Amino acid sequence: GFGDAFNDIFEDFFGGQRGGTRAERGNDLQYNLDLTFEEAVYGKEAKLKIPRWEVCGDCKGTGAKSAASVKTCPSCKGAGQMRFQQGFFSITRPCGQCEGTGRIVTEPCPACQGRQRTYRERTIAVHIPAGIESGMRLRLSNEGEHGLNGGPPGDLYVAITVKPHAIFQRQGHDILCDVPIQFVTAVLGGKIEVPTLKGNTVIKIPAGTQQDKILRIKGLGIPSLKNNGTGDQLFVIKIQIPTKLTARQKELLQEFAKESGMSMEEDSDGFFDKMKTFFE
Ligand SMILES: [Zn+2]
Ligand SMILES: [Zn+2]
Protein backbone atom coordinates (compact mmCIF):
# COMPACT_ATOMS: atom_id res chain seq x y z
CA GLY A 1 0.00 0.00 0.00
CA PHE A 2 0.87 3.68 0.06
CA GLY A 3 2.27 3.48 3.60
CA ASP A 4 4.83 0.84 2.63
CA ALA A 5 6.04 2.80 -0.37
CA PHE A 6 6.35 5.85 1.88
CA ASN A 7 8.48 3.90 4.35
CA ASP A 8 10.67 2.55 1.55
CA ILE A 9 11.47 6.07 0.41
CA PHE A 10 12.58 7.09 3.88
CA GLU A 11 14.55 3.93 4.45
CA ASP A 12 16.42 4.57 1.21
CA PHE A 13 16.91 8.21 2.15
CA PHE A 14 18.44 7.40 5.53
CA GLY A 15 20.45 4.48 4.19
CA GLY A 16 18.51 2.10 6.36
CA GLN A 17 17.85 -1.53 5.62
CA ARG A 18 14.87 -3.75 6.19
CA GLY A 19 14.75 -5.33 9.59
CA GLY A 20 14.72 -9.02 10.32
CA THR A 21 16.98 -11.68 8.90
CA ARG A 22 17.80 -10.84 5.32
CA ALA A 23 18.44 -13.70 2.91
CA GLU A 24 21.48 -12.93 0.79
CA ARG A 25 22.26 -14.70 -2.45
CA GLY A 26 25.74 -16.25 -2.61
CA ASN A 27 28.35 -14.72 -4.89
CA ASP A 28 28.85 -15.95 -8.45
CA LEU A 29 32.25 -17.46 -9.08
CA GLN A 30 34.37 -17.56 -12.22
CA TYR A 31 36.90 -20.24 -13.02
CA ASN A 32 39.30 -19.62 -15.92
CA LEU A 33 39.93 -22.88 -17.74
CA ASP A 34 42.68 -23.28 -20.35
CA LEU A 35 42.10 -25.99 -22.95
CA THR A 36 44.37 -27.44 -25.60
CA PHE A 37 43.16 -27.23 -29.20
CA GLU A 38 42.36 -30.97 -29.11
CA GLU A 39 40.40 -30.69 -25.84
CA ALA A 40 38.28 -27.90 -27.34
CA VAL A 41 37.57 -29.97 -30.46
CA TYR A 42 36.72 -33.23 -28.70
CA GLY A 43 35.49 -31.92 -25.33
CA LYS A 44 36.51 -33.33 -21.98
CA GLU A 45 35.37 -34.17 -18.48
CA ALA A 46 37.25 -31.58 -16.44
CA LYS A 47 37.87 -31.89 -12.70
CA LEU A 48 37.92 -28.38 -11.26
CA LYS A 49 39.05 -27.44 -7.76
CA ILE A 50 36.69 -24.72 -6.62
CA PRO A 51 37.16 -22.97 -3.26
CA ARG A 52 33.99 -21.29 -2.02
CA TRP A 53 31.99 -20.22 1.02
CA GLU A 54 29.58 -22.99 2.00
CA VAL A 55 26.90 -23.19 4.67
CA CYS A 56 28.60 -24.40 7.84
CA GLY A 57 27.81 -28.08 8.34
CA ASP A 58 28.12 -27.88 12.14
CA CYS A 59 25.56 -25.13 12.80
CA LYS A 60 23.58 -25.53 9.54
CA GLY A 61 24.14 -21.84 8.91
CA THR A 62 22.76 -20.41 12.15
CA GLY A 63 26.21 -19.33 13.34
CA ALA A 64 25.32 -20.53 16.84
CA LYS A 65 26.91 -23.33 18.86
CA SER A 66 23.49 -24.81 19.67
CA ALA A 67 19.80 -23.90 19.55
CA ALA A 68 20.10 -22.83 23.21
CA SER A 69 22.74 -20.23 22.32
CA VAL A 70 20.31 -18.27 20.11
CA LYS A 71 18.22 -15.70 22.00
CA THR A 72 15.59 -13.28 20.78
CA CYS A 73 17.08 -9.77 20.75
CA PRO A 74 15.86 -7.92 23.88
CA SER A 75 16.09 -4.46 22.24
CA CYS A 76 13.83 -5.05 19.25
CA LYS A 77 12.00 -8.12 20.59
CA GLY A 78 13.05 -10.03 17.47
CA ALA A 79 11.73 -7.51 14.93
CA GLY A 80 15.23 -6.57 13.80
CA GLN A 81 14.30 -2.91 13.52
CA MET A 82 13.55 0.03 15.79
CA ARG A 83 10.92 2.67 15.18
CA PHE A 84 11.66 6.32 16.02
CA GLN A 85 9.46 9.38 15.99
CA GLN A 86 11.19 12.32 14.34
CA GLY A 87 9.06 15.40 13.87
CA PHE A 88 6.02 14.32 11.89
CA PHE A 89 7.65 11.14 10.69
CA SER A 90 7.98 7.68 12.04
CA ILE A 91 11.34 6.28 10.98
CA THR A 92 12.54 2.69 11.18
CA ARG A 93 16.19 1.79 11.52
CA PRO A 94 17.87 -1.60 11.88
CA CYS A 95 18.35 -2.63 15.49
CA GLY A 96 21.91 -1.87 16.59
CA GLN A 97 22.18 -4.64 19.16
CA CYS A 98 21.35 -7.54 16.82
CA GLU A 99 22.38 -5.77 13.57
CA GLY A 100 18.92 -6.30 12.17
CA THR A 101 18.79 -10.05 12.60
CA GLY A 102 16.34 -9.99 15.53
CA ARG A 103 18.40 -12.51 17.44
CA ILE A 104 21.51 -12.61 19.59
CA VAL A 105 23.97 -15.48 19.40
CA THR A 106 25.36 -15.92 22.91
CA GLU A 107 27.82 -18.65 21.92
CA PRO A 108 29.05 -18.68 18.31
CA CYS A 109 29.58 -21.93 16.40
CA PRO A 110 33.25 -22.93 16.86
CA ALA A 111 33.53 -24.32 13.31
CA CYS A 112 32.61 -21.06 11.52
CA GLN A 113 33.18 -18.56 14.39
CA GLY A 114 29.57 -17.47 13.94
CA ARG A 115 30.04 -16.52 10.27
CA GLN A 116 27.41 -19.11 9.19
CA ARG A 117 29.67 -20.31 6.39
CA THR A 118 33.08 -21.94 6.06
CA TYR A 119 35.60 -21.60 3.22
CA ARG A 120 36.10 -24.98 1.61
CA GLU A 121 37.71 -26.31 -1.54
CA ARG A 122 35.97 -29.08 -3.40
CA THR A 123 36.48 -30.82 -6.70
CA ILE A 124 33.63 -30.87 -9.18
CA ALA A 125 33.29 -32.63 -12.52
CA VAL A 126 32.41 -30.33 -15.41
CA HIS A 127 31.45 -31.58 -18.85
CA ILE A 128 33.20 -29.47 -21.50
CA PRO A 129 31.23 -29.95 -24.74
CA ALA A 130 33.07 -30.82 -27.95
CA GLY A 131 33.46 -27.79 -30.21
CA ILE A 132 33.74 -25.15 -27.47
CA GLU A 133 35.55 -21.92 -28.40
CA SER A 134 37.79 -19.37 -26.72
CA GLY A 135 35.76 -16.65 -25.01
CA MET A 136 32.76 -18.89 -24.25
CA ARG A 137 31.50 -19.22 -20.67
CA LEU A 138 29.72 -22.23 -19.24
CA ARG A 139 27.21 -21.42 -16.51
CA LEU A 140 26.72 -24.00 -13.76
CA SER A 141 23.61 -22.96 -11.85
CA ASN A 142 23.84 -22.94 -8.05
CA GLU A 143 27.50 -24.04 -8.06
CA GLY A 144 28.69 -20.65 -6.81
CA GLU A 145 29.01 -19.62 -3.17
CA HIS A 146 26.25 -20.47 -0.71
CA GLY A 147 23.98 -17.64 0.40
CA LEU A 148 23.55 -16.14 3.86
CA ASN A 149 20.50 -16.58 6.09
CA GLY A 150 19.03 -19.20 3.78
CA GLY A 151 19.62 -17.17 0.60
CA PRO A 152 20.10 -19.08 -2.68
CA PRO A 153 23.58 -20.00 -3.92
CA GLY A 154 25.28 -18.08 -6.73
CA ASP A 155 26.32 -19.57 -10.07
CA LEU A 156 29.69 -20.83 -11.24
CA TYR A 157 30.98 -19.60 -14.59
CA VAL A 158 33.72 -21.51 -16.39
CA ALA A 159 35.48 -19.15 -18.81
CA ILE A 160 37.21 -20.95 -21.68
CA THR A 161 40.54 -20.05 -23.25
CA VAL A 162 41.80 -22.34 -26.01
CA LYS A 163 45.58 -22.37 -26.36
CA PRO A 164 46.86 -21.92 -29.92
CA HIS A 165 48.02 -25.03 -31.77
CA ALA A 166 51.44 -25.25 -33.41
CA ILE A 167 50.05 -26.11 -36.87
CA PHE A 168 46.24 -26.03 -36.76
CA GLN A 169 43.97 -22.99 -36.70
CA ARG A 170 40.25 -22.82 -36.16
CA GLN A 171 38.02 -21.16 -38.76
CA GLY A 172 34.39 -21.57 -37.78
CA HIS A 173 33.95 -25.33 -37.64
CA ASP A 174 36.83 -26.01 -40.03
CA ILE A 175 40.46 -26.64 -39.13
CA LEU A 176 43.04 -24.89 -41.29
CA CYS A 177 46.57 -26.13 -41.84
CA ASP A 178 49.23 -24.74 -44.18
CA VAL A 179 50.91 -27.44 -46.27
CA PRO A 180 54.18 -26.68 -48.05
CA ILE A 181 54.68 -28.59 -51.32
CA GLN A 182 57.49 -28.57 -53.86
CA PHE A 183 56.77 -26.52 -56.98
CA VAL A 184 57.32 -29.61 -59.12
CA THR A 185 54.57 -31.41 -57.17
CA ALA A 186 52.28 -28.40 -57.71
CA VAL A 187 52.94 -28.53 -61.45
CA LEU A 188 52.93 -32.28 -62.05
CA GLY A 189 50.64 -33.40 -59.21
CA GLY A 190 51.43 -36.12 -56.67
CA LYS A 191 50.67 -37.42 -53.22
CA ILE A 192 51.79 -35.92 -49.92
CA GLU A 193 51.48 -36.86 -46.27
CA VAL A 194 49.52 -34.35 -44.18
CA PRO A 195 48.69 -34.11 -40.46
CA THR A 196 45.15 -34.24 -39.06
CA LEU A 197 43.96 -34.34 -35.44
CA LYS A 198 43.35 -38.08 -35.97
CA GLY A 199 46.87 -38.73 -37.25
CA ASN A 200 48.74 -38.43 -40.52
CA THR A 201 47.10 -39.26 -43.82
CA VAL A 202 47.94 -38.99 -47.52
CA ILE A 203 46.18 -36.60 -49.89
CA LYS A 204 46.38 -36.26 -53.67
CA ILE A 205 47.71 -33.02 -55.15
CA PRO A 206 46.15 -32.49 -58.59
CA ALA A 207 48.46 -31.43 -61.44
CA GLY A 208 48.46 -27.65 -61.87
CA THR A 209 47.72 -26.82 -58.23
CA GLN A 210 47.95 -23.07 -57.56
CA GLN A 211 49.25 -21.21 -54.51
CA ASP A 212 46.71 -21.05 -51.61
CA LYS A 213 44.49 -23.70 -53.17
CA ILE A 214 42.45 -25.39 -50.44
CA LEU A 215 42.18 -29.17 -50.32
CA ARG A 216 39.49 -30.59 -48.04
CA ILE A 217 38.87 -33.72 -46.01
CA LYS A 218 35.19 -33.73 -45.08
CA GLY A 219 34.13 -34.32 -41.49
CA LEU A 220 37.57 -34.06 -39.89
CA GLY A 221 36.85 -30.60 -38.48
CA ILE A 222 35.15 -29.32 -35.34
CA PRO A 223 31.73 -30.51 -34.11
CA SER A 224 28.97 -27.92 -33.89
CA LEU A 225 27.62 -27.09 -30.42
CA LYS A 226 24.17 -26.50 -31.91
CA ASN A 227 23.59 -29.51 -34.18
CA ASN A 228 25.14 -32.78 -35.31
CA GLY A 229 27.23 -31.11 -38.01
CA THR A 230 31.01 -31.27 -38.10
CA GLY A 231 33.38 -29.05 -40.05
CA ASP A 232 36.16 -30.11 -42.40
CA GLN A 233 39.94 -30.32 -42.30
CA LEU A 234 41.31 -27.82 -44.81
CA PHE A 235 44.84 -27.82 -46.21
CA VAL A 236 46.11 -24.54 -47.65
CA ILE A 237 48.73 -25.25 -50.28
CA LYS A 238 51.94 -23.21 -49.97
CA ILE A 239 54.19 -23.73 -52.98
CA GLN A 240 57.88 -23.80 -52.10
CA ILE A 241 60.21 -22.09 -54.57
CA PRO A 242 63.76 -23.47 -54.39
CA THR A 243 66.38 -20.85 -53.52
CA LYS A 244 69.45 -22.94 -54.34
CA LEU A 245 69.81 -24.79 -57.63
CA THR A 246 72.55 -27.04 -58.93
CA ALA A 247 73.97 -26.15 -62.34
CA ARG A 248 72.04 -29.07 -63.84
CA GLN A 249 68.72 -28.00 -62.26
CA LYS A 250 69.24 -24.47 -63.59
CA GLU A 251 70.01 -25.82 -67.04
CA LEU A 252 66.84 -27.95 -67.01
CA LEU A 253 64.70 -25.00 -65.96
CA GLN A 254 66.21 -22.79 -68.64
CA GLU A 255 65.43 -25.51 -71.14
CA PHE A 256 61.88 -25.60 -69.77
CA ALA A 257 61.65 -21.83 -70.21
CA LYS A 258 62.92 -22.01 -73.79
CA GLU A 259 60.37 -24.76 -74.50
CA SER A 260 57.68 -22.44 -73.09
CA GLY A 261 58.79 -19.60 -75.40
CA MET A 262 60.08 -17.39 -72.58
CA SER A 263 62.99 -15.01 -73.13
CA MET A 264 65.59 -15.64 -70.45
CA GLU A 265 67.58 -12.39 -70.35
CA GLU A 266 68.90 -11.83 -66.82
CA ASP A 267 67.18 -8.44 -66.36
CA SER A 268 64.05 -9.13 -68.28
CA ASP A 269 61.90 -6.02 -68.48
CA GLY A 270 59.16 -7.74 -70.41
CA PHE A 271 56.62 -6.92 -67.72
CA PHE A 272 57.41 -3.19 -67.78
CA ASP A 273 57.40 -3.15 -71.57
CA LYS A 274 53.90 -4.58 -71.42
CA MET A 275 52.84 -1.96 -68.85
CA LYS A 276 54.25 0.80 -71.10
CA THR A 277 52.26 -0.51 -74.04
CA PHE A 278 49.19 -0.62 -71.84
CA PHE A 279 49.42 3.08 -70.91
CA GLU A 280 50.39 4.41 -74.34
ZN1 LIG B 1 28.95 -22.91 12.07
ZN1 LIG C 1 17.53 -6.35 17.86
Coordinates of C-alpha atoms and ligand atoms in Angstrom, one line a residue:
G1 CA 0.0 0.0 0.0
F2 CA 0.9 3.7 0.1
G3 CA 2.3 3.5 3.6
D4 CA 4.8 0.8 2.6
A5 CA 6.0 2.8 -0.4
F6 CA 6.4 5.9 1.9
N7 CA 8.5 3.9 4.4
D8 CA 10.7 2.6 1.6
I9 CA 11.5 6.1 0.4
F10 CA 12.6 7.1 3.9
E11 CA 14.5 3.9 4.5
D12 CA 16.4 4.6 1.2
F13 CA 16.9 8.2 2.2
F14 CA 18.4 7.4 5.5
G15 CA 20.5 4.5 4.2
G16 CA 18.5 2.1 6.4
Q17 CA 17.8 -1.5 5.6
R18 CA 14.9 -3.8 6.2
G19 CA 14.7 -5.3 9.6
G20 CA 14.7 -9.0 10.3
T21 CA 17.0 -11.7 8.9
R22 CA 17.8 -10.8 5.3
A23 CA 18.4 -13.7 2.9
E24 CA 21.5 -12.9 0.8
R25 CA 22.3 -14.7 -2.5
G26 CA 25.7 -16.3 -2.6
N27 CA 28.4 -14.7 -4.9
D28 CA 28.8 -15.9 -8.5
L29 CA 32.3 -17.5 -9.1
Q30 CA 34.4 -17.6 -12.2
Y31 CA 36.9 -20.2 -13.0
N32 CA 39.3 -19.6 -15.9
L33 CA 39.9 -22.9 -17.7
D34 CA 42.7 -23.3 -20.4
L35 CA 42.1 -26.0 -22.9
T36 CA 44.4 -27.4 -25.6
F37 CA 43.2 -27.2 -29.2
E38 CA 42.4 -31.0 -29.1
E39 CA 40.4 -30.7 -25.8
A40 CA 38.3 -27.9 -27.3
V41 CA 37.6 -30.0 -30.5
Y42 CA 36.7 -33.2 -28.7
G43 CA 35.5 -31.9 -25.3
K44 CA 36.5 -33.3 -22.0
E45 CA 35.4 -34.2 -18.5
A46 CA 37.3 -31.6 -16.4
K47 CA 37.9 -31.9 -12.7
L48 CA 37.9 -28.4 -11.3
K49 CA 39.1 -27.4 -7.8
I50 CA 36.7 -24.7 -6.6
P51 CA 37.2 -23.0 -3.3
R52 CA 34.0 -21.3 -2.0
W53 CA 32.0 -20.2 1.0
E54 CA 29.6 -23.0 2.0
V55 CA 26.9 -23.2 4.7
C56 CA 28.6 -24.4 7.8
G57 CA 27.8 -28.1 8.3
D58 CA 28.1 -27.9 12.1
C59 CA 25.6 -25.1 12.8
K60 CA 23.6 -25.5 9.5
G61 CA 24.1 -21.8 8.9
T62 CA 22.8 -20.4 12.1
G63 CA 26.2 -19.3 13.3
A64 CA 25.3 -20.5 16.8
K65 CA 26.9 -23.3 18.9
S66 CA 23.5 -24.8 19.7
A67 CA 19.8 -23.9 19.5
A68 CA 20.1 -22.8 23.2
S69 CA 22.7 -20.2 22.3
V70 CA 20.3 -18.3 20.1
K71 CA 18.2 -15.7 22.0
T72 CA 15.6 -13.3 20.8
C73 CA 17.1 -9.8 20.7
P74 CA 15.9 -7.9 23.9
S75 CA 16.1 -4.5 22.2
C76 CA 13.8 -5.1 19.3
K77 CA 12.0 -8.1 20.6
G78 CA 13.1 -10.0 17.5
A79 CA 11.7 -7.5 14.9
G80 CA 15.2 -6.6 13.8
Q81 CA 14.3 -2.9 13.5
M82 CA 13.5 0.0 15.8
R83 CA 10.9 2.7 15.2
F84 CA 11.7 6.3 16.0
Q85 CA 9.5 9.4 16.0
Q86 CA 11.2 12.3 14.3
G87 CA 9.1 15.4 13.9
F88 CA 6.0 14.3 11.9
F89 CA 7.7 11.1 10.7
S90 CA 8.0 7.7 12.0
I91 CA 11.3 6.3 11.0
T92 CA 12.5 2.7 11.2
R93 CA 16.2 1.8 11.5
P94 CA 17.9 -1.6 11.9
C95 CA 18.4 -2.6 15.5
G96 CA 21.9 -1.9 16.6
Q97 CA 22.2 -4.6 19.2
C98 CA 21.4 -7.5 16.8
E99 CA 22.4 -5.8 13.6
G100 CA 18.9 -6.3 12.2
T101 CA 18.8 -10.1 12.6
G102 CA 16.3 -10.0 15.5
R103 CA 18.4 -12.5 17.4
I104 CA 21.5 -12.6 19.6
V105 CA 24.0 -15.5 19.4
T106 CA 25.4 -15.9 22.9
E107 CA 27.8 -18.7 21.9
P108 CA 29.1 -18.7 18.3
C109 CA 29.6 -21.9 16.4
P110 CA 33.3 -22.9 16.9
A111 CA 33.5 -24.3 13.3
C112 CA 32.6 -21.1 11.5
Q113 CA 33.2 -18.6 14.4
G114 CA 29.6 -17.5 13.9
R115 CA 30.0 -16.5 10.3
Q116 CA 27.4 -19.1 9.2
R117 CA 29.7 -20.3 6.4
T118 CA 33.1 -21.9 6.1
Y119 CA 35.6 -21.6 3.2
R120 CA 36.1 -25.0 1.6
E121 CA 37.7 -26.3 -1.5
R122 CA 36.0 -29.1 -3.4
T123 CA 36.5 -30.8 -6.7
I124 CA 33.6 -30.9 -9.2
A125 CA 33.3 -32.6 -12.5
V126 CA 32.4 -30.3 -15.4
H127 CA 31.4 -31.6 -18.8
I128 CA 33.2 -29.5 -21.5
P129 CA 31.2 -29.9 -24.7
A130 CA 33.1 -30.8 -28.0
G131 CA 33.5 -27.8 -30.2
I132 CA 33.7 -25.1 -27.5
E133 CA 35.5 -21.9 -28.4
S134 CA 37.8 -19.4 -26.7
G135 CA 35.8 -16.6 -25.0
M136 CA 32.8 -18.9 -24.3
R137 CA 31.5 -19.2 -20.7
L138 CA 29.7 -22.2 -19.2
R139 CA 27.2 -21.4 -16.5
L140 CA 26.7 -24.0 -13.8
S141 CA 23.6 -23.0 -11.9
N142 CA 23.8 -22.9 -8.1
E143 CA 27.5 -24.0 -8.1
G144 CA 28.7 -20.6 -6.8
E145 CA 29.0 -19.6 -3.2
H146 CA 26.2 -20.5 -0.7
G147 CA 24.0 -17.6 0.4
L148 CA 23.5 -16.1 3.9
N149 CA 20.5 -16.6 6.1
G150 CA 19.0 -19.2 3.8
G151 CA 19.6 -17.2 0.6
P152 CA 20.1 -19.1 -2.7
P153 CA 23.6 -20.0 -3.9
G154 CA 25.3 -18.1 -6.7
D155 CA 26.3 -19.6 -10.1
L156 CA 29.7 -20.8 -11.2
Y157 CA 31.0 -19.6 -14.6
V158 CA 33.7 -21.5 -16.4
A159 CA 35.5 -19.1 -18.8
I160 CA 37.2 -20.9 -21.7
T161 CA 40.5 -20.1 -23.3
V162 CA 41.8 -22.3 -26.0
K163 CA 45.6 -22.4 -26.4
P164 CA 46.9 -21.9 -29.9
H165 CA 48.0 -25.0 -31.8
A166 CA 51.4 -25.3 -33.4
I167 CA 50.0 -26.1 -36.9
F168 CA 46.2 -26.0 -36.8
Q169 CA 44.0 -23.0 -36.7
R170 CA 40.2 -22.8 -36.2
Q171 CA 38.0 -21.2 -38.8
G172 CA 34.4 -21.6 -37.8
H173 CA 34.0 -25.3 -37.6
D174 CA 36.8 -26.0 -40.0
I175 CA 40.5 -26.6 -39.1
L176 CA 43.0 -24.9 -41.3
C177 CA 46.6 -26.1 -41.8
D178 CA 49.2 -24.7 -44.2
V179 CA 50.9 -27.4 -46.3
P180 CA 54.2 -26.7 -48.0
I181 CA 54.7 -28.6 -51.3
Q182 CA 57.5 -28.6 -53.9
F183 CA 56.8 -26.5 -57.0
V184 CA 57.3 -29.6 -59.1
T185 CA 54.6 -31.4 -57.2
A186 CA 52.3 -28.4 -57.7
V187 CA 52.9 -28.5 -61.5
L188 CA 52.9 -32.3 -62.1
G189 CA 50.6 -33.4 -59.2
G190 CA 51.4 -36.1 -56.7
K191 CA 50.7 -37.4 -53.2
I192 CA 51.8 -35.9 -49.9
E193 CA 51.5 -36.9 -46.3
V194 CA 49.5 -34.4 -44.2
P195 CA 48.7 -34.1 -40.5
T196 CA 45.2 -34.2 -39.1
L197 CA 44.0 -34.3 -35.4
K198 CA 43.4 -38.1 -36.0
G199 CA 46.9 -38.7 -37.2
N200 CA 48.7 -38.4 -40.5
T201 CA 47.1 -39.3 -43.8
V202 CA 47.9 -39.0 -47.5
I203 CA 46.2 -36.6 -49.9
K204 CA 46.4 -36.3 -53.7
I205 CA 47.7 -33.0 -55.1
P206 CA 46.2 -32.5 -58.6
A207 CA 48.5 -31.4 -61.4
G208 CA 48.5 -27.7 -61.9
T209 CA 47.7 -26.8 -58.2
Q210 CA 47.9 -23.1 -57.6
Q211 CA 49.2 -21.2 -54.5
D212 CA 46.7 -21.0 -51.6
K213 CA 44.5 -23.7 -53.2
I214 CA 42.4 -25.4 -50.4
L215 CA 42.2 -29.2 -50.3
R216 CA 39.5 -30.6 -48.0
I217 CA 38.9 -33.7 -46.0
K218 CA 35.2 -33.7 -45.1
G219 CA 34.1 -34.3 -41.5
L220 CA 37.6 -34.1 -39.9
G221 CA 36.9 -30.6 -38.5
I222 CA 35.2 -29.3 -35.3
P223 CA 31.7 -30.5 -34.1
S224 CA 29.0 -27.9 -33.9
L225 CA 27.6 -27.1 -30.4
K226 CA 24.2 -26.5 -31.9
N227 CA 23.6 -29.5 -34.2
N228 CA 25.1 -32.8 -35.3
G229 CA 27.2 -31.1 -38.0
T230 CA 31.0 -31.3 -38.1
G231 CA 33.4 -29.1 -40.0
D232 CA 36.2 -30.1 -42.4
Q233 CA 39.9 -30.3 -42.3
L234 CA 41.3 -27.8 -44.8
F235 CA 44.8 -27.8 -46.2
V236 CA 46.1 -24.5 -47.6
I237 CA 48.7 -25.2 -50.3
K238 CA 51.9 -23.2 -50.0
I239 CA 54.2 -23.7 -53.0
Q240 CA 57.9 -23.8 -52.1
I241 CA 60.2 -22.1 -54.6
P242 CA 63.8 -23.5 -54.4
T243 CA 66.4 -20.9 -53.5
K244 CA 69.4 -22.9 -54.3
L245 CA 69.8 -24.8 -57.6
T246 CA 72.5 -27.0 -58.9
A247 CA 74.0 -26.1 -62.3
R248 CA 72.0 -29.1 -63.8
Q249 CA 68.7 -28.0 -62.3
K250 CA 69.2 -24.5 -63.6
E251 CA 70.0 -25.8 -67.0
L252 CA 66.8 -27.9 -67.0
L253 CA 64.7 -25.0 -66.0
Q254 CA 66.2 -22.8 -68.6
E255 CA 65.4 -25.5 -71.1
F256 CA 61.9 -25.6 -69.8
A257 CA 61.7 -21.8 -70.2
K258 CA 62.9 -22.0 -73.8
E259 CA 60.4 -24.8 -74.5
S260 CA 57.7 -22.4 -73.1
G261 CA 58.8 -19.6 -75.4
M262 CA 60.1 -17.4 -72.6
S263 CA 63.0 -15.0 -73.1
M264 CA 65.6 -15.6 -70.4
E265 CA 67.6 -12.4 -70.3
E266 CA 68.9 -11.8 -66.8
D267 CA 67.2 -8.4 -66.4
S268 CA 64.0 -9.1 -68.3
D269 CA 61.9 -6.0 -68.5
G270 CA 59.2 -7.7 -70.4
F271 CA 56.6 -6.9 -67.7
F272 CA 57.4 -3.2 -67.8
D273 CA 57.4 -3.2 -71.6
K274 CA 53.9 -4.6 -71.4
M275 CA 52.8 -2.0 -68.9
K276 CA 54.3 0.8 -71.1
T277 CA 52.3 -0.5 -74.0
F278 CA 49.2 -0.6 -71.8
F279 CA 49.4 3.1 -70.9
E280 CA 50.4 4.4 -74.3
Ligands
ZN1 ZN 28.9 -22.9 12.1
ZN2 ZN 17.5 -6.3 17.9

